Coordinates of C-alpha atoms in Angstrom, one line a residue:
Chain A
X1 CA 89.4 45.2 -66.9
X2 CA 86.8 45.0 -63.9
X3 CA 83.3 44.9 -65.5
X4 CA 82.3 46.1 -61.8
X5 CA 84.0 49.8 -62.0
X6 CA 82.5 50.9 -65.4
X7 CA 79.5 52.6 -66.1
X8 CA 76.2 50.6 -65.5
X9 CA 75.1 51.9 -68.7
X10 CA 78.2 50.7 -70.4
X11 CA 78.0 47.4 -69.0
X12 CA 74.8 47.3 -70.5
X13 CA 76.1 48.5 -74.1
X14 CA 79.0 45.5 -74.2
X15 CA 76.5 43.0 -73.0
X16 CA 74.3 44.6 -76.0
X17 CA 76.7 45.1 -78.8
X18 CA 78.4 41.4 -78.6
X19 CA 75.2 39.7 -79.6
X20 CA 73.8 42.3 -81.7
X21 CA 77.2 41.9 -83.7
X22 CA 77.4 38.1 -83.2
X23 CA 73.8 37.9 -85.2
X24 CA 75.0 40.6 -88.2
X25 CA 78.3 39.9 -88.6
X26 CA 79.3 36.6 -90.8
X27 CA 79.4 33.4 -89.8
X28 CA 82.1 31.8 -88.8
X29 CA 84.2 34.1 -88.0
X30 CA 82.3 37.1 -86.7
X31 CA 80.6 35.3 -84.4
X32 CA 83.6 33.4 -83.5
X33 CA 85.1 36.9 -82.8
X34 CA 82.3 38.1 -80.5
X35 CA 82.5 34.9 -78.6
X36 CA 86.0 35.6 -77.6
X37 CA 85.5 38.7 -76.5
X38 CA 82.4 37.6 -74.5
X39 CA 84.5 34.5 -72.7
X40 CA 87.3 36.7 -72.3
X41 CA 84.9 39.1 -70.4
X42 CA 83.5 36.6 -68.3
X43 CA 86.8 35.8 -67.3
X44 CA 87.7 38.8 -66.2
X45 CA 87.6 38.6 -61.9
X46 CA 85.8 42.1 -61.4
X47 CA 82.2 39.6 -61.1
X48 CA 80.5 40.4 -57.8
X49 CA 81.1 37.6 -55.4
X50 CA 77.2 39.0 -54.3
X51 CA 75.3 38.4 -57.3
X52 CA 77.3 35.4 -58.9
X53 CA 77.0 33.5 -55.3
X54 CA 80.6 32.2 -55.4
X55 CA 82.0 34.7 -52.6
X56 CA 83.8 31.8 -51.4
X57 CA 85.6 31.3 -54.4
X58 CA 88.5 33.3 -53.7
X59 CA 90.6 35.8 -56.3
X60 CA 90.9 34.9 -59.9
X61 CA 89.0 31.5 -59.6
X62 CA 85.7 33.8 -59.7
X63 CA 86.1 34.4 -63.6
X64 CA 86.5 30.8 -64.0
X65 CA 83.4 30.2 -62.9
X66 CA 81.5 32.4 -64.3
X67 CA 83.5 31.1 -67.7
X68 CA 81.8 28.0 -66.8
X69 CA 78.6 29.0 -65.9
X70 CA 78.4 30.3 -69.5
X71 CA 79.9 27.2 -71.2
X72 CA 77.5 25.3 -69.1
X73 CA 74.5 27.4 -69.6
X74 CA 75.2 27.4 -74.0
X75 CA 76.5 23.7 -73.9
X76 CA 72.3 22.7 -74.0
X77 CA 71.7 24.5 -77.4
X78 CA 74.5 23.2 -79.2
X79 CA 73.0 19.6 -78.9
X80 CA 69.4 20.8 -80.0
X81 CA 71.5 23.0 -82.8
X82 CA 73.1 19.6 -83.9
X83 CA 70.2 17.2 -84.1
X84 CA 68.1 20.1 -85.9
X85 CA 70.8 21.4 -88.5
X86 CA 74.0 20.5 -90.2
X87 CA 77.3 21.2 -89.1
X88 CA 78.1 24.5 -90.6
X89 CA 74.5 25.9 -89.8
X90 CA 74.9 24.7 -86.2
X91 CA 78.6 26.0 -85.7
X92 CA 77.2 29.2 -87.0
X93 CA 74.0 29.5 -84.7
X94 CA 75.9 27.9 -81.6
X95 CA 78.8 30.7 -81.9
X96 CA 76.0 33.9 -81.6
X97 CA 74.1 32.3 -79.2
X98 CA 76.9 31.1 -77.0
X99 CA 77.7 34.6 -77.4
X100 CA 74.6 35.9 -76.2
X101 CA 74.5 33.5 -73.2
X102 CA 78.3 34.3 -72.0
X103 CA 77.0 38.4 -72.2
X104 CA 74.4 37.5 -69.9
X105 CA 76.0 35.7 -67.5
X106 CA 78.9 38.3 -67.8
X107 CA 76.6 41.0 -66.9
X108 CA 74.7 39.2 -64.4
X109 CA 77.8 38.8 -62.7
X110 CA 79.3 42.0 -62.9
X111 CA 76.7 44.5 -62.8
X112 CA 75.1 45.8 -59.6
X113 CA 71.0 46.0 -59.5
X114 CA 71.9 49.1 -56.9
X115 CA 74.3 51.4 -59.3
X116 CA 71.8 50.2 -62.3
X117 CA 68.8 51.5 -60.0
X118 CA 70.6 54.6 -59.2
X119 CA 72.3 55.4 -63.1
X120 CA 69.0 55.4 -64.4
X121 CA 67.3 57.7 -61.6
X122 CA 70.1 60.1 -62.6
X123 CA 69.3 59.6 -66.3
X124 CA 65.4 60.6 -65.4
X125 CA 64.2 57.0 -65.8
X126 CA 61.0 56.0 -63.8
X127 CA 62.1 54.1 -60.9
X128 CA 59.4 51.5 -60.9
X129 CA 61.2 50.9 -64.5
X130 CA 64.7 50.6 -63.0
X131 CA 63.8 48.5 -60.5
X132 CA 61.9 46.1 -62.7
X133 CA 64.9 45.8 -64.5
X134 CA 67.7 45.6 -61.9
X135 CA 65.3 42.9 -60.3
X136 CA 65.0 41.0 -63.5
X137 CA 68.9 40.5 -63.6
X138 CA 69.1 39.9 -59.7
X139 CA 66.3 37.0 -60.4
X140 CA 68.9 34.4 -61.7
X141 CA 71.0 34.5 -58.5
X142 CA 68.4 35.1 -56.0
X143 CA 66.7 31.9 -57.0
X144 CA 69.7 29.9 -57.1
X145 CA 70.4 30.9 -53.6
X146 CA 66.7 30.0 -52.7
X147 CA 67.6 26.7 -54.6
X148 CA 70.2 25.8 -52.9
X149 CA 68.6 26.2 -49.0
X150 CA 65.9 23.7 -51.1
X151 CA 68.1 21.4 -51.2
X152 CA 69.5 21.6 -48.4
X153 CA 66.3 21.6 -46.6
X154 CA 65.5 18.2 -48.5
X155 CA 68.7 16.6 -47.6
X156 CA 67.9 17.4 -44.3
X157 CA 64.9 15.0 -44.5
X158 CA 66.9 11.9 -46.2
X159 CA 66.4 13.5 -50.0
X160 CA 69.6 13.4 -51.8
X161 CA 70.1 15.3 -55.0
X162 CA 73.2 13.0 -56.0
X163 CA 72.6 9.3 -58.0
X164 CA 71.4 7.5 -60.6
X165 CA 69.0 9.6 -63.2
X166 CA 66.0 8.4 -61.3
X167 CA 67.2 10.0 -58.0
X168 CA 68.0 12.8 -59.2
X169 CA 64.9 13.4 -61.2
X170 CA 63.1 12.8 -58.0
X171 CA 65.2 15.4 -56.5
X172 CA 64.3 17.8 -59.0
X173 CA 60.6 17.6 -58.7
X174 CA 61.4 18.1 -54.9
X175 CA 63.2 21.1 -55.6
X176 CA 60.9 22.7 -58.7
X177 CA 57.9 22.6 -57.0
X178 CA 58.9 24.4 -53.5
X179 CA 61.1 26.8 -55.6
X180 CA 58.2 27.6 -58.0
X181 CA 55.5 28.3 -54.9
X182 CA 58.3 29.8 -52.6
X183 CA 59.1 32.3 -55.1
X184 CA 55.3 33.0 -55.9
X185 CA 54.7 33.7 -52.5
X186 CA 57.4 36.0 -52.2
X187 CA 56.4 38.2 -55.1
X188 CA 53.2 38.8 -53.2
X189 CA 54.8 40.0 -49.7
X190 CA 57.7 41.7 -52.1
X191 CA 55.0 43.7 -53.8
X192 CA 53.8 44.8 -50.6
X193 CA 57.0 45.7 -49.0
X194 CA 57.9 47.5 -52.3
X195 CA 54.7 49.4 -51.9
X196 CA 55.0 50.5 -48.3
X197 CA 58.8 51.9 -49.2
X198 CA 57.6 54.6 -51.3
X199 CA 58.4 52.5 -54.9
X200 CA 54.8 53.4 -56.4
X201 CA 54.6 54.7 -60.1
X202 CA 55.4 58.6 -60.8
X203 CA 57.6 58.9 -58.1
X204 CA 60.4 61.1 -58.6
X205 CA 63.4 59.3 -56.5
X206 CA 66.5 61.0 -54.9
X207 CA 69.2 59.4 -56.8
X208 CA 71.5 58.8 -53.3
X209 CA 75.0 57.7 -55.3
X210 CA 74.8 58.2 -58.8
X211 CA 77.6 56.3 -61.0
X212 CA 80.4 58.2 -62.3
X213 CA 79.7 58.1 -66.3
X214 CA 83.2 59.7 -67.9
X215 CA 83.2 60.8 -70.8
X216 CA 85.1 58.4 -72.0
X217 CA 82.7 56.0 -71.6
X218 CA 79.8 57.7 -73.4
X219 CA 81.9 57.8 -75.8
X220 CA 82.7 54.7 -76.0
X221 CA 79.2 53.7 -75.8
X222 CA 78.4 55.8 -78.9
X223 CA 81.2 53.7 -80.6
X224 CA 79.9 50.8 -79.7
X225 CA 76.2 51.5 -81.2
X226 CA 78.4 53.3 -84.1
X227 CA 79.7 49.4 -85.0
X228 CA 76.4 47.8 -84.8
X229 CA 74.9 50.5 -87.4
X230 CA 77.8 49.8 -89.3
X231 CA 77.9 46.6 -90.1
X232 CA 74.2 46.6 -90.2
X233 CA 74.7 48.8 -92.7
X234 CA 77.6 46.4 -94.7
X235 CA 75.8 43.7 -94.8
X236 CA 72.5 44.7 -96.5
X237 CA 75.8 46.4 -98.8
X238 CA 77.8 43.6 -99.2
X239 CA 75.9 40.7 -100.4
X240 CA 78.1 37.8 -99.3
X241 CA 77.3 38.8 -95.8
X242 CA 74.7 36.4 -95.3
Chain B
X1 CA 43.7 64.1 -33.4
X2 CA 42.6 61.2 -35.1
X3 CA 45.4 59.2 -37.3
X4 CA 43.4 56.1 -38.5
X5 CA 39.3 55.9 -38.2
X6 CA 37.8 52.8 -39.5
X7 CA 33.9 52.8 -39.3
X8 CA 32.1 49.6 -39.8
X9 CA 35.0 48.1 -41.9
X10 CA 34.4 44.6 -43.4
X11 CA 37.1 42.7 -45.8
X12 CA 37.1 40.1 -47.9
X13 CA 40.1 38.7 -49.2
X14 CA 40.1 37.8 -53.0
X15 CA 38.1 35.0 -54.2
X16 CA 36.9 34.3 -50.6
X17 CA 33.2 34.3 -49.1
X18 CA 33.7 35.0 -45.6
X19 CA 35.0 38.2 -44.1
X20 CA 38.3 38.3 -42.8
X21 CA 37.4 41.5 -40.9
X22 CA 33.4 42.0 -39.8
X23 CA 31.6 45.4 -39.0
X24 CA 35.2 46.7 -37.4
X25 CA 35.2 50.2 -35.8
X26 CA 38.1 51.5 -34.6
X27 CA 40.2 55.3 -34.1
X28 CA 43.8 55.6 -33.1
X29 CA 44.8 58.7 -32.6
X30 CA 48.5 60.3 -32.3
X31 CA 50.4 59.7 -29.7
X32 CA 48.9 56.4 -28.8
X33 CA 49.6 53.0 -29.2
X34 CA 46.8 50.2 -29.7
X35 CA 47.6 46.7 -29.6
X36 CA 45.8 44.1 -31.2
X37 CA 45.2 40.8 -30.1
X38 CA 43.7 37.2 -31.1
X39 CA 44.4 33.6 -31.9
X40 CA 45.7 33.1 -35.5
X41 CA 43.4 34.1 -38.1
X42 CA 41.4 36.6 -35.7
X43 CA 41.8 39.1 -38.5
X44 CA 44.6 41.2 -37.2
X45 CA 47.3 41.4 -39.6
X46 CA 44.2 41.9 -42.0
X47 CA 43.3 44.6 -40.1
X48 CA 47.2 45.9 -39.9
X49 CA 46.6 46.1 -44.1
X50 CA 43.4 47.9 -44.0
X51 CA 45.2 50.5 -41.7
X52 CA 47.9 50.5 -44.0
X53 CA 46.4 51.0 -47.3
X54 CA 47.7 48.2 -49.0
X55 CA 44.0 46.2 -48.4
X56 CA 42.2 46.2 -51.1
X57 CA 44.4 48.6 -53.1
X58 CA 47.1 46.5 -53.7
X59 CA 46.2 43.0 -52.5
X60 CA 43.0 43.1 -54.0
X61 CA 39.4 42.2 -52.1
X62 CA 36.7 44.2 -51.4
X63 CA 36.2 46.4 -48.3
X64 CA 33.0 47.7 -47.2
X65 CA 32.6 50.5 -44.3
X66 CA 35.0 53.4 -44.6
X67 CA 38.7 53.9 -43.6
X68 CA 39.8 58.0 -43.1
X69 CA 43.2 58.3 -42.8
X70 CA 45.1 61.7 -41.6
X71 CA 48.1 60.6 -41.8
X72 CA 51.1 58.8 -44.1
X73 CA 51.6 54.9 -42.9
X74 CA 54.3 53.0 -42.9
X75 CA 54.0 49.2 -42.1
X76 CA 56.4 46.7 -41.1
X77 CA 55.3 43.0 -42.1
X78 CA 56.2 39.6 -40.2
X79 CA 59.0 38.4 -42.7
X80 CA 61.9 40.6 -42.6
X81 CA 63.8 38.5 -45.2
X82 CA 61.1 39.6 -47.5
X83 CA 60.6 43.5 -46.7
X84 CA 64.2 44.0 -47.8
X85 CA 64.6 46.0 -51.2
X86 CA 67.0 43.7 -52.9
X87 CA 69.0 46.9 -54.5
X88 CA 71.1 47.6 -51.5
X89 CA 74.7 46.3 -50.7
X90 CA 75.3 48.1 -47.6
X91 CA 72.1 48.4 -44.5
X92 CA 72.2 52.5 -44.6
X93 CA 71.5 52.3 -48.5
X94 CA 68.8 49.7 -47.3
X95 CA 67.4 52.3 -45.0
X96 CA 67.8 54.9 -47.3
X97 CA 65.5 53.1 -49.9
X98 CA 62.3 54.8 -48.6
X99 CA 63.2 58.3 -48.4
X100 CA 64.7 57.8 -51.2
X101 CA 61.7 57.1 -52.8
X102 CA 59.8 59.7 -51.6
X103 CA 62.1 62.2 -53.2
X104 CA 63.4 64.5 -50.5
X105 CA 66.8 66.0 -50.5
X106 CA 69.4 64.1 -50.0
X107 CA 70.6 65.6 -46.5
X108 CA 67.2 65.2 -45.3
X109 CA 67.5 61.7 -46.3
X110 CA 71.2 61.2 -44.2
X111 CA 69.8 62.8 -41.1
X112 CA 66.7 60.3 -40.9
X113 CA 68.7 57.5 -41.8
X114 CA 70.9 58.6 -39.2
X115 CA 68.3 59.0 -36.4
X116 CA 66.4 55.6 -37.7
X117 CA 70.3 54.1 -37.6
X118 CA 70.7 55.3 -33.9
X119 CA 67.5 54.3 -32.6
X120 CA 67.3 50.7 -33.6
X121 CA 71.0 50.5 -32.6
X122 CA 72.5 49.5 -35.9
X123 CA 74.8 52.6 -36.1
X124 CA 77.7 49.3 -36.1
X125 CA 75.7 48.0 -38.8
X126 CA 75.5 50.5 -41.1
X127 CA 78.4 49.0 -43.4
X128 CA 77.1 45.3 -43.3
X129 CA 75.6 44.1 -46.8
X130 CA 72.2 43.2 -45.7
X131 CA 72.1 39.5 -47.3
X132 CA 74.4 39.0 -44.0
X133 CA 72.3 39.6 -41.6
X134 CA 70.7 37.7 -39.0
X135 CA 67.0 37.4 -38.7
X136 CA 66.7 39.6 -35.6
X137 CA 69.6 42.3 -37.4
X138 CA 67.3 41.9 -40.7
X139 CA 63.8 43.1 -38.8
X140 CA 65.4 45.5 -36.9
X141 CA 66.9 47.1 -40.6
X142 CA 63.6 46.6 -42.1
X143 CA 62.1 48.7 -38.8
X144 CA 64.7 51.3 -39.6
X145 CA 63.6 51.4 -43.0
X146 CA 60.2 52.1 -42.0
X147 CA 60.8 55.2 -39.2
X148 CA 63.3 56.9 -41.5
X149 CA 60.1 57.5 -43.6
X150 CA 59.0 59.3 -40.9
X151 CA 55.5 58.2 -40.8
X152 CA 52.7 59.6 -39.2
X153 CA 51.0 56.3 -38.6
X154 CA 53.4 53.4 -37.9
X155 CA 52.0 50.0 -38.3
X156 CA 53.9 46.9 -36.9
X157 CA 53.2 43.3 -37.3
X158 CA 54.7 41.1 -35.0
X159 CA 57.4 43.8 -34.5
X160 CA 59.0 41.3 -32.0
X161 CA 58.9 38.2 -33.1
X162 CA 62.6 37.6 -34.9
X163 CA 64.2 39.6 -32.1
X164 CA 65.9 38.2 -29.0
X165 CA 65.1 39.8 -25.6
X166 CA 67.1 42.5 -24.8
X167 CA 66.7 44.1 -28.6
X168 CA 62.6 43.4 -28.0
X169 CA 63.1 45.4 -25.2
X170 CA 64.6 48.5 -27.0
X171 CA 62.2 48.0 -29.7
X172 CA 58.8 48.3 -26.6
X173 CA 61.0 51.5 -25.5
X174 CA 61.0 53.0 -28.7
X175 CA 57.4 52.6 -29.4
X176 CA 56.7 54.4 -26.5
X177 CA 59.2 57.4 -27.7
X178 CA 57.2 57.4 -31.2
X179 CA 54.0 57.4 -29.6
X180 CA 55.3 60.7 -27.1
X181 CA 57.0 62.3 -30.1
X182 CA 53.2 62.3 -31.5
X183 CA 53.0 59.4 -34.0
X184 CA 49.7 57.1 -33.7
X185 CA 51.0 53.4 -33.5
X186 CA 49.1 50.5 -34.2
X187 CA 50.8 46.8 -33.8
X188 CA 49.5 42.9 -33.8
X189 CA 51.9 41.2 -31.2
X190 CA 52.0 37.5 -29.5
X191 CA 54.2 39.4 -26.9
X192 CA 51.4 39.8 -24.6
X193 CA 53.5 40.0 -21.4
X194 CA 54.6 43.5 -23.0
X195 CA 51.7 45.1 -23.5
X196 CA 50.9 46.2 -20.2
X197 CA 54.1 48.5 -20.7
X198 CA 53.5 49.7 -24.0
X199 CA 50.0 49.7 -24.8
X200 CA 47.4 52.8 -24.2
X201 CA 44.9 50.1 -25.4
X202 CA 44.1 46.6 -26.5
X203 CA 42.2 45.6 -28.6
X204 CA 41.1 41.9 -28.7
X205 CA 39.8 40.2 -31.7
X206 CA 38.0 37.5 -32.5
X207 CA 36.9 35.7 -35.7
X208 CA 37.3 38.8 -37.8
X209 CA 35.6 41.1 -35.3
X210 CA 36.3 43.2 -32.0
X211 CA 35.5 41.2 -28.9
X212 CA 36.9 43.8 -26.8
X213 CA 38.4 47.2 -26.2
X214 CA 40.3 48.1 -23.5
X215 CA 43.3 49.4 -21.2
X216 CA 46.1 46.4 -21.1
X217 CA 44.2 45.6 -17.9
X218 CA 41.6 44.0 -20.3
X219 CA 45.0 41.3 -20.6
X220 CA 44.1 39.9 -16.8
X221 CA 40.4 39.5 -17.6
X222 CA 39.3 35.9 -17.1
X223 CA 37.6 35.8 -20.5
X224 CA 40.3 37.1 -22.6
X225 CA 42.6 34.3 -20.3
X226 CA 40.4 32.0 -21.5
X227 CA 41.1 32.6 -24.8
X228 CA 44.7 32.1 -24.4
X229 CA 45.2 36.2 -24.5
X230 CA 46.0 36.9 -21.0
X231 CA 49.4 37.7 -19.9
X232 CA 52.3 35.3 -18.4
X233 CA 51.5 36.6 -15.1
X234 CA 47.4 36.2 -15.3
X235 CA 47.7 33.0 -17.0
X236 CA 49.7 31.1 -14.3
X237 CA 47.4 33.0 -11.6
X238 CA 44.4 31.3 -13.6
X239 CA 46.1 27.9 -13.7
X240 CA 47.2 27.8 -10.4
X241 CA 42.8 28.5 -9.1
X242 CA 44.0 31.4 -7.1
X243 CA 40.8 33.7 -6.6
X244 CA 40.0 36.5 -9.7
X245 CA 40.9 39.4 -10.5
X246 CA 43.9 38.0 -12.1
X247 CA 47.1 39.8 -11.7
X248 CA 48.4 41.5 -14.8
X249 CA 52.4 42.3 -14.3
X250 CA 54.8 40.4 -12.0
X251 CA 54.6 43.5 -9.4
X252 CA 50.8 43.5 -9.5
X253 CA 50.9 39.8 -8.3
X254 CA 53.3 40.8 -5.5
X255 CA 51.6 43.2 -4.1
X256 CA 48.6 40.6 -4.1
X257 CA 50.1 38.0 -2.9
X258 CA 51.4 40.6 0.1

């Protein structure tokens, strides 16, 4: 499966529909179930070597680090989870949010801010509310790009990011506080830029390459939202599912 | 006809109680280009967002005087890296973003990005994913960008200054096209020694207001060298005590020193 050839809009449903049915289903093993799927996905290599910044990772080894990206990204919670709850409460939170998470990443990496942009035009969404959105999920790897000149910037002037924890905590204030202010400043020229290319609000834009949307994939869309009503519907039904 | 009339234009940026611009007056009318010049923080990339209606309306401030406009602008900033949408893979989808925007059909959109494509040479480009770019490829894109919007008023800010000589060149040639196709162009440059080929007029600013207004000549006057402002040619005239009026090209000095 390459996440990168579907439907914007579908890629948007999956990434939806796994946590939605992480968080309804029952714990363990719904959860456990949407977490496969979700790891599985972000296995799969069809991530954009563009967004996910690892163009020089080369064939299959791009799923595996997106995989890691979202084992990395969850790993955080399940230590909070732990020292907060017991065991069984923290398997069961740590499954649907890990599930969440690896849907983010997974659609961070795979879907296109462009096709997004230009599937909602052709859906007669605003485009100031397209682009707001497809610039939301370009933020994460935008800013890890501008992170990573940071640092390279400060290693150019004797900073390094590598040693003990004090080093590296020393390194990180270098890096927050230029990222922070950097990416401020940009917003401001961004906004200006934006404003002098014609994306105001009301305008009606020419959608230039609209996504193909088979039918097949609406379809499979409605299915998807179909499952969520569904077992939202079992478990206020079933009592057990708690 | 008029493009651009400020009368008696003041600005204050946000939060700030000095003017950047003070009592400015100033028309550009189609088919010319005015050049503005100054040491940093003479007000002319203020001036540039007045022009281009994105000062106060979308940077905030207060402006005082009026500003008549006749026709649509379309400005291109200092910091390519920033002007670029961020939702295109390919530099013609990055050119496209504008007219895209502004709703026309979509063959009217390929034959402007076409023609915008052409003229800042990047027909070779056209496939590249814009995150590849150099700086100089990036602002001559972002340039693109701005012309395939077809403006009537085009507004450049240091149009010049990530580009390497020979595409500056093309880009001073094709300022003077716009300007005899009928567009009004207004630009703040450091690229003095151009002017003199570009330029209908000049106009020199100082501390937020106009000093002077004048041909390109006004580029060899011993004040404006003063100031730093004059051209290559005048400058090293100047510095070497050779005897005023200052030379302003390489050819006016020949025929001087002949």
């Amino acid at each position: 499966m390459t996440g990168g050839r579907l439907h914007p809009f579908t890629l948007l449903a999956i990434a939806a529909a796994l946590p939605a049915l992480a968080w309804i289903l029952p714990a363990p093993d719904g959860p456990a179930a949407t977490l496969v799927v979700a790891l599985v996905l972000t296995l799969t290599p069809g991530a954009s070597p563009a967004l996910t910044g690892i163009a020089s990772s080369p064939g299959w080894r791009r799923g595996l680090v997106v995989f890691r990206t979202a084992l990395l990204t969850a790993a955080p919670f399940w230590l909070f989870l732990l020292l907060l709850h017991d065991v069984p409460t923290t398997i069961a939170i740590g499954l649907r949010i890990t599930t969440m998470v690896a849907s983010f990443v997974w659609l961070v990496a795979t879907l296109e801010p462009a096709r997004l942009v230009e599937a909602m035009i052709a859906a007669g969404w605003s485009a100031s509310i397209a682009y707001l959105l497809a610039a939301t999920l370009s933020a994460v790897p935008v800013l890890k790009a501008r992170a990573r000149r940071i640092v390279e910037a400060q290693r150019c002037r004797g900073l390094s990011p590598r040693g003990g924890i004090a080093a590296r905590l020393r390194a990180l204030r270098a890096l927050a506080l230029p990222l922070v202010l950097s990416a401020l400043h940009e917003v401001d020229e961004r906004a200006l830029a934006l404003e002098t290319r014609g994306l105001v609000p009301g305008i009606r834009r020419t959608p230039l390459a609209p996504p193909r949307d088979p039918a097949v994939e609406q379809a499979a869309r409605w299915v998807l939202l179909l499952a969520c009503l569904a077992a939202l519907a079992r478990r206020f039904i079933v009592p057990r599912f708690i | 006809m008029k493009s651009l009339t400020l009368d008696h234009v003041s600005f204050w940026y946000p939060a700030t109680a000095s003017p950047a611009l003070r009592d400015v007056s100033l028309e550009v009318v189609q088919g010319e280009v005015v050049a503005l010049v100054g040491a940093l923080g003479a007000g002319a990339s203020t001036l540039l967002l007045v022009a281009a209606d994105l000062a106060p309306r979308v940077i905030g401030g207060r402006l005082a005087g009026t500003v008549a406009r006749r026709d649509r602008s379309g400005i291109v900033l200092p910091t390519p890296w920033t002007q670029a949408s961020g939702m295109a893979f390919t530099v013609r989808d990055e050119v496209a973003f504008g007219p895209a925007n502004l709703g026309w059909p979509a063959h009217e959109i390929a034959r402007q990005v076409d023609r915008a494509l052409e003229r800042l040479e990047l027909v070779p480009l056209a496939s590249r994913d814009p995150a590849t770019l150099s700086g100089g490829e990036l602002q001559r894109v972002i340039i693109a960008a701005i012309l395939a919007m077809d403006p009537g008023l085009v507004v450049l800010d240091e149009p010049a200054a990530e580009l390497d000589a020979e595409s500056a060149r093309t880009l001073w040639r094709l300022i003077r096209l716009l300007a005899k196709e009928g567009k009004a162009v207004l630009l703040a440059t450091s690229a003095l020694d151009a002017l003199p080929e570009v330029a209908d007029r000049v106009v020199w600013l100082e501390n937020g207001a106009v000093r002077a207004v004048g041909t390109p000549d006004l580029l060899a006057d011993v004040a404006v060298c003063d100031a730093g402002l004059g051209t290559s040619v005048a400058t090293v005239w100047r510095a070497g005590g050779l005897r005023e009026p200052y030379p302003l090209t390489v050819a006016d000095a020949v025929q001087r020193w002949r």
